[in-house]
CSV table of N, CA and C in Angstrom, one decimal:
chain,number,residue,atom,x,y,z
A,209,ALA,N,159.5,198.7,83.9
A,209,ALA,CA,158.1,199.0,84.2
A,209,ALA,C,157.9,200.1,85.1
A,210,ALA,N,157.0,200.9,84.9
A,210,ALA,CA,156.7,202.1,85.8
A,210,ALA,C,156.1,201.6,87.1
A,211,GLU,N,156.1,202.5,88.1
A,211,GLU,CA,155.6,202.2,89.4
A,211,GLU,C,154.1,201.9,89.3
A,212,GLY,N,153.4,202.7,88.5
A,212,GLY,CA,151.9,202.6,88.4
A,212,GLY,C,151.5,201.4,87.6
A,213,ASP,N,152.4,200.6,87.0
A,213,ASP,CA,152.0,199.5,86.2
A,213,ASP,C,152.0,198.1,86.9
A,214,ALA,N,151.8,198.2,88.2
A,214,ALA,CA,151.8,197.0,89.0
A,214,ALA,C,150.5,196.2,88.7
A,215,PRO,N,150.6,194.9,88.6
A,215,PRO,CA,149.4,194.1,88.2
A,215,PRO,C,148.3,194.2,89.3
A,216,LYS,N,147.1,194.3,88.9
A,216,LYS,CA,146.0,194.4,89.8
A,216,LYS,C,145.6,193.1,90.3
A,217,GLN,N,145.2,193.0,91.6
A,217,GLN,CA,144.8,191.8,92.2
A,217,GLN,C,143.3,191.5,91.8
A,218,GLY,N,143.0,190.3,91.3
A,218,GLY,CA,141.7,189.9,91.0
A,218,GLY,C,140.9,189.4,92.2
A,219,MET,N,139.7,189.1,92.0
A,219,MET,CA,138.8,188.6,93.0
A,219,MET,C,139.2,187.1,93.2
A,220,THR,N,139.4,186.8,94.5
A,220,THR,CA,139.7,185.4,94.9
A,220,THR,C,138.5,184.8,95.5
A,221,LEU,N,138.5,183.5,95.7
A,221,LEU,CA,137.4,182.8,96.4
A,221,LEU,C,137.3,183.3,97.8
A,222,ALA,N,138.4,183.5,98.5
A,222,ALA,CA,138.4,184.0,99.9
A,222,ALA,C,137.8,185.4,100.0
A,223,LYS,N,138.2,186.2,99.1
A,223,LYS,CA,137.7,187.6,99.1
A,223,LYS,C,136.2,187.6,98.8
A,224,ALA,N,135.8,186.8,97.9
A,224,ALA,CA,134.3,186.7,97.5
A,224,ALA,C,133.5,186.2,98.7
A,225,LEU,N,134.0,185.2,99.4
A,225,LEU,CA,133.2,184.6,100.5
A,225,LEU,C,133.1,185.5,101.7
A,226,VAL,N,134.0,186.4,101.9
A,226,VAL,CA,133.9,187.3,103.1
A,226,VAL,C,133.0,188.5,102.8
A,227,GLN,N,132.6,188.7,101.6
A,227,GLN,CA,131.7,189.8,101.3
A,227,GLN,C,130.4,189.5,102.0
A,228,LYS,N,129.7,190.6,102.5
A,228,LYS,CA,128.5,190.5,103.2
A,228,LYS,C,127.4,189.7,102.4
A,229,GLU,N,127.2,190.0,101.1
A,229,GLU,CA,126.2,189.4,100.4
A,229,GLU,C,126.4,187.9,100.1
A,230,ASN,N,127.6,187.4,100.3
A,230,ASN,CA,128.0,186.0,100.1
A,230,ASN,C,128.1,185.2,101.4
A,231,ARG,N,127.8,185.8,102.5
A,231,ARG,CA,128.0,185.0,103.8
A,231,ARG,C,127.1,183.8,103.9
A,232,ASP,N,125.8,183.9,103.4
A,232,ASP,CA,124.9,182.8,103.5
A,232,ASP,C,125.4,181.6,102.6
A,233,VAL,N,126.0,182.0,101.4
A,233,VAL,CA,126.6,181.0,100.5
A,233,VAL,C,127.8,180.3,101.2
A,234,ALA,N,128.6,181.1,101.8
A,234,ALA,CA,129.8,180.6,102.5
A,234,ALA,C,129.4,179.7,103.6
A,235,LYS,N,128.4,180.0,104.4
A,235,LYS,CA,127.9,179.2,105.5
A,235,LYS,C,127.4,177.8,104.9
A,236,ALA,N,126.6,177.9,103.9
A,236,ALA,CA,126.1,176.6,103.3
A,236,ALA,C,127.2,175.8,102.7
A,237,PHE,N,128.2,176.4,102.0
A,237,PHE,CA,129.3,175.7,101.5
A,237,PHE,C,130.1,175.0,102.5
A,238,PHE,N,130.5,175.7,103.6
A,238,PHE,CA,131.3,175.1,104.6
A,238,PHE,C,130.6,174.1,105.4
A,239,SER,N,129.3,174.3,105.6
A,239,SER,CA,128.5,173.3,106.3
A,239,SER,C,128.4,172.0,105.6
A,240,PHE,N,128.2,172.1,104.3
A,240,PHE,CA,128.2,170.9,103.5
A,240,PHE,C,129.6,170.2,103.3
A,241,ALA,N,130.6,171.1,103.3
A,241,ALA,CA,132.0,170.5,103.2
A,241,ALA,C,132.3,169.8,104.5
A,242,ALA,N,131.9,170.3,105.7
A,242,ALA,CA,132.0,169.6,106.9
A,242,ALA,C,131.2,168.3,107.0
A,243,ALA,N,130.0,168.4,106.5
A,243,ALA,CA,129.1,167.2,106.4
A,243,ALA,C,129.7,166.1,105.5
A,244,MET,N,130.4,166.6,104.4
A,244,MET,CA,131.0,165.6,103.5
A,244,MET,C,132.2,164.9,104.1
A,245,ALA,N,132.8,165.6,105.1
A,245,ALA,CA,134.0,165.0,105.8
A,245,ALA,C,133.5,164.1,107.0
A,246,ILE,N,132.5,164.5,107.7
A,246,ILE,CA,132.2,163.9,109.0
A,246,ILE,C,131.2,162.8,108.8
A,247,ILE,N,130.1,163.0,108.0
A,247,ILE,CA,129.0,162.0,107.9
A,247,ILE,C,129.5,160.6,107.4
A,248,PRO,N,130.2,160.6,106.3
A,248,PRO,CA,130.6,159.3,105.8
A,248,PRO,C,131.6,158.5,106.7
A,249,VAL,N,132.5,159.3,107.3
A,249,VAL,CA,133.5,158.6,108.2
A,249,VAL,C,132.7,158.1,109.4
A,250,ALA,N,131.8,158.9,110.0
A,250,ALA,CA,131.1,158.4,111.1
A,250,ALA,C,130.2,157.3,110.8
A,251,GLY,N,129.6,157.3,109.6
A,251,GLY,CA,128.7,156.2,109.1
A,251,GLY,C,129.5,154.9,108.9
A,252,LEU,N,130.8,155.1,108.4
A,252,LEU,CA,131.6,153.9,108.3
A,252,LEU,C,131.9,153.2,109.6
A,253,VAL,N,132.3,154.0,110.6
A,253,VAL,CA,132.7,153.4,111.9
A,253,VAL,C,131.4,152.9,112.6
A,254,ILE,N,130.3,153.7,112.6
A,254,ILE,CA,129.1,153.2,113.3
A,254,ILE,C,128.6,151.9,112.6
A,255,CYS,N,128.6,151.9,111.3
A,255,CYS,CA,128.1,150.7,110.6
A,255,CYS,C,128.9,149.5,110.9
A,256,GLU,N,130.2,149.7,110.9
A,256,GLU,CA,131.1,148.5,111.3
A,256,GLU,C,130.8,148.0,112.7
A,257,ARG,N,130.6,148.9,113.6
A,257,ARG,CA,130.4,148.5,115.0
A,257,ARG,C,129.0,147.8,115.1
A,258,LEU,N,128.0,148.3,114.4
A,258,LEU,CA,126.7,147.7,114.4
A,258,LEU,C,126.7,146.3,113.8
A,259,LEU,N,127.5,146.1,112.8
A,259,LEU,CA,127.6,144.8,112.1
A,259,LEU,C,128.4,143.8,112.8
A,260,ARG,N,129.1,144.1,113.8
A,260,ARG,CA,130.0,143.1,114.5
A,260,ARG,C,129.3,141.9,114.9
A,261,GLY,N,128.1,142.0,115.4
A,261,GLY,CA,127.3,140.8,115.9
A,261,GLY,C,126.6,140.1,114.7
A,262,LEU,N,126.5,140.7,113.6
A,262,LEU,CA,125.8,140.1,112.5
A,262,LEU,C,126.7,139.5,111.4
A,263,VAL,N,127.8,140.1,111.1
A,263,VAL,CA,128.7,139.7,110.1
A,263,VAL,C,130.1,139.3,110.7
A,264,GLU,N,130.4,138.0,110.7
A,264,GLU,CA,131.6,137.5,111.3
A,264,GLU,C,132.9,137.9,110.6
A,265,ASP,N,132.8,137.8,109.3
A,265,ASP,CA,134.0,138.0,108.4
A,265,ASP,C,134.4,139.5,108.5
A,266,LEU,N,135.6,139.8,108.9
A,266,LEU,CA,136.1,141.2,109.0
A,266,LEU,C,136.1,141.9,107.7
A,267,ALA,N,136.6,141.3,106.6
A,267,ALA,CA,136.7,142.0,105.3
A,267,ALA,C,135.3,142.3,104.8
A,268,ARG,N,134.4,141.3,105.0
A,268,ARG,CA,133.0,141.6,104.5
A,268,ARG,C,132.3,142.7,105.3
A,269,ARG,N,132.6,142.7,106.6
A,269,ARG,CA,132.0,143.7,107.4
A,269,ARG,C,132.4,145.1,107.0
A,270,TRP,N,133.7,145.3,106.7
A,270,TRP,CA,134.3,146.6,106.3
A,270,TRP,C,133.8,146.9,104.9
A,271,THR,N,133.6,145.9,104.1
A,271,THR,CA,133.0,146.1,102.7
A,271,THR,C,131.6,146.7,102.8
A,272,TYR,N,130.8,146.1,103.6
A,272,TYR,CA,129.4,146.6,103.8
A,272,TYR,C,129.5,148.0,104.4
A,273,SER,N,130.3,148.2,105.3
A,273,SER,CA,130.4,149.6,105.9
A,273,SER,C,130.9,150.6,104.9
A,274,GLY,N,131.8,150.2,104.1
A,274,GLY,CA,132.3,151.1,103.0
A,274,GLY,C,131.2,151.4,102.0
A,275,ALA,N,130.4,150.4,101.7
A,275,ALA,CA,129.3,150.7,100.8
A,275,ALA,C,128.3,151.7,101.4
A,276,ILE,N,128.1,151.6,102.7
A,276,ILE,CA,127.2,152.5,103.4
A,276,ILE,C,127.8,153.9,103.4
A,277,ALA,N,129.1,154.0,103.6
A,277,ALA,CA,129.8,155.3,103.6
A,277,ALA,C,129.7,155.9,102.2
A,278,VAL,N,129.9,155.2,101.1
A,278,VAL,CA,129.7,155.7,99.8
A,278,VAL,C,128.3,156.2,99.5
A,279,LEU,N,127.3,155.5,100.0
A,279,LEU,CA,125.9,155.9,99.9
A,279,LEU,C,125.7,157.2,100.7
A,280,LEU,N,126.3,157.4,101.8
A,280,LEU,CA,126.2,158.6,102.6
A,280,LEU,C,126.9,159.8,101.9
A,281,VAL,N,128.0,159.6,101.2
A,281,VAL,CA,128.7,160.6,100.5
A,281,VAL,C,127.7,161.1,99.4
A,282,ASN,N,127.1,160.2,98.7
A,282,ASN,CA,126.2,160.5,97.6
A,282,ASN,C,124.9,161.3,98.2
A,283,LEU,N,124.4,160.9,99.3
A,283,LEU,CA,123.3,161.6,99.9
A,283,LEU,C,123.7,163.0,100.3
A,284,VAL,N,124.9,163.2,100.8
A,284,VAL,CA,125.3,164.6,101.1
A,284,VAL,C,125.5,165.4,99.9
A,285,ALA,N,126.0,164.8,98.8
A,285,ALA,CA,126.2,165.5,97.6
A,285,ALA,C,124.8,165.9,97.0
A,286,VAL,N,123.9,165.0,97.0
A,286,VAL,CA,122.5,165.3,96.5
A,286,VAL,C,121.9,166.4,97.3
A,287,GLY,N,122.1,166.3,98.6
A,287,GLY,CA,121.5,167.3,99.5
A,287,GLY,C,122.1,168.7,99.2
A,288,TYR,N,123.4,168.8,98.9
A,288,TYR,CA,124.0,170.0,98.5
A,288,TYR,C,123.4,170.6,97.2
A,289,VAL,N,123.3,169.7,96.2
A,289,VAL,CA,122.7,170.1,94.9
A,289,VAL,C,121.3,170.6,95.1
A,290,VAL,N,120.5,169.9,95.9
A,290,VAL,CA,119.1,170.3,96.1
A,290,VAL,C,119.1,171.7,96.9
A,291,TRP,N,119.9,171.8,97.9
A,291,TRP,CA,120.0,173.1,98.6
A,291,TRP,C,120.4,174.2,97.7
A,292,CYS,N,121.3,174.0,96.9
A,292,CYS,CA,121.8,175.1,95.9
A,292,CYS,C,120.7,175.4,94.9
A,293,PHE,N,119.9,174.4,94.5
A,293,PHE,CA,118.9,174.6,93.5
A,293,PHE,C,117.8,175.5,94.1
A,294,TYR,N,117.4,175.2,95.4
A,294,TYR,CA,116.2,176.0,96.0
A,294,TYR,C,116.7,177.2,96.7
A,295,GLU,N,117.9,177.4,97.0
A,295,GLU,CA,118.4,178.5,97.8
A,295,GLU,C,118.2,179.8,97.0
A,296,GLY,N,118.4,179.9,95.8
A,296,GLY,CA,118.3,181.2,95.1
A,296,GLY,C,116.9,181.4,94.4
A,297,SER,N,116.0,180.5,94.6
A,297,SER,CA,114.7,180.6,94.1
A,297,SER,C,113.9,181.7,94.8
A,298,PRO,N,113.4,182.7,94.1
A,298,PRO,CA,112.6,183.7,94.7
A,298,PRO,C,111.2,183.1,95.1
A,299,ALA,N,110.6,183.6,96.1
A,299,ALA,CA,109.3,183.2,96.5
A,299,ALA,C,108.3,183.5,95.4
A,300,PRO,N,107.3,182.7,95.2
A,300,PRO,CA,106.3,183.0,94.2
A,300,PRO,C,105.5,184.2,94.6
A,301,PRO,N,105.0,185.0,93.7
A,301,PRO,CA,104.2,186.2,94.1
A,301,PRO,C,102.9,185.8,94.7
A,302,PRO,N,102.4,186.5,95.7
A,302,PRO,CA,101.1,186.2,96.3
A,302,PRO,C,100.0,186.3,95.3
A,303,GLN,N,99.1,185.4,95.3
A,303,GLN,CA,98.0,185.4,94.4
A,303,GLN,C,96.9,186.3,95.0
A,304,GLN,N,96.3,187.1,94.1
A,304,GLN,CA,95.2,187.9,94.6
A,304,GLN,C,93.9,187.3,94.4
A,305,ALA,N,93.0,187.4,95.3
A,305,ALA,CA,91.6,186.9,95.2
A,305,ALA,C,90.9,187.6,94.1
A,306,LYS,N,90.1,187.0,93.3
A,306,LYS,CA,89.3,187.6,92.3
A,306,LYS,C,87.9,187.8,92.7
């Protein structure tokens, strides 16, 4: 192979996210990724602690807390989908008075 025949590097996710026009997308993506990691785990622990006085059985308490954590995962995912849906929508044109 000749020296000029080196394979060209394609666009990677990292390269695309650091481009100026994609910074808002990267911020939203990483914000929701952090929320997906933090909110369900925090909800699991907080729910378990709040249920200590109400639910005596340890296994049942963790089951309820786990169900709340699954609900929180789904809420974050729905929030991300809604955010992505409305993020790229252009503003409606102003209506002129007749």
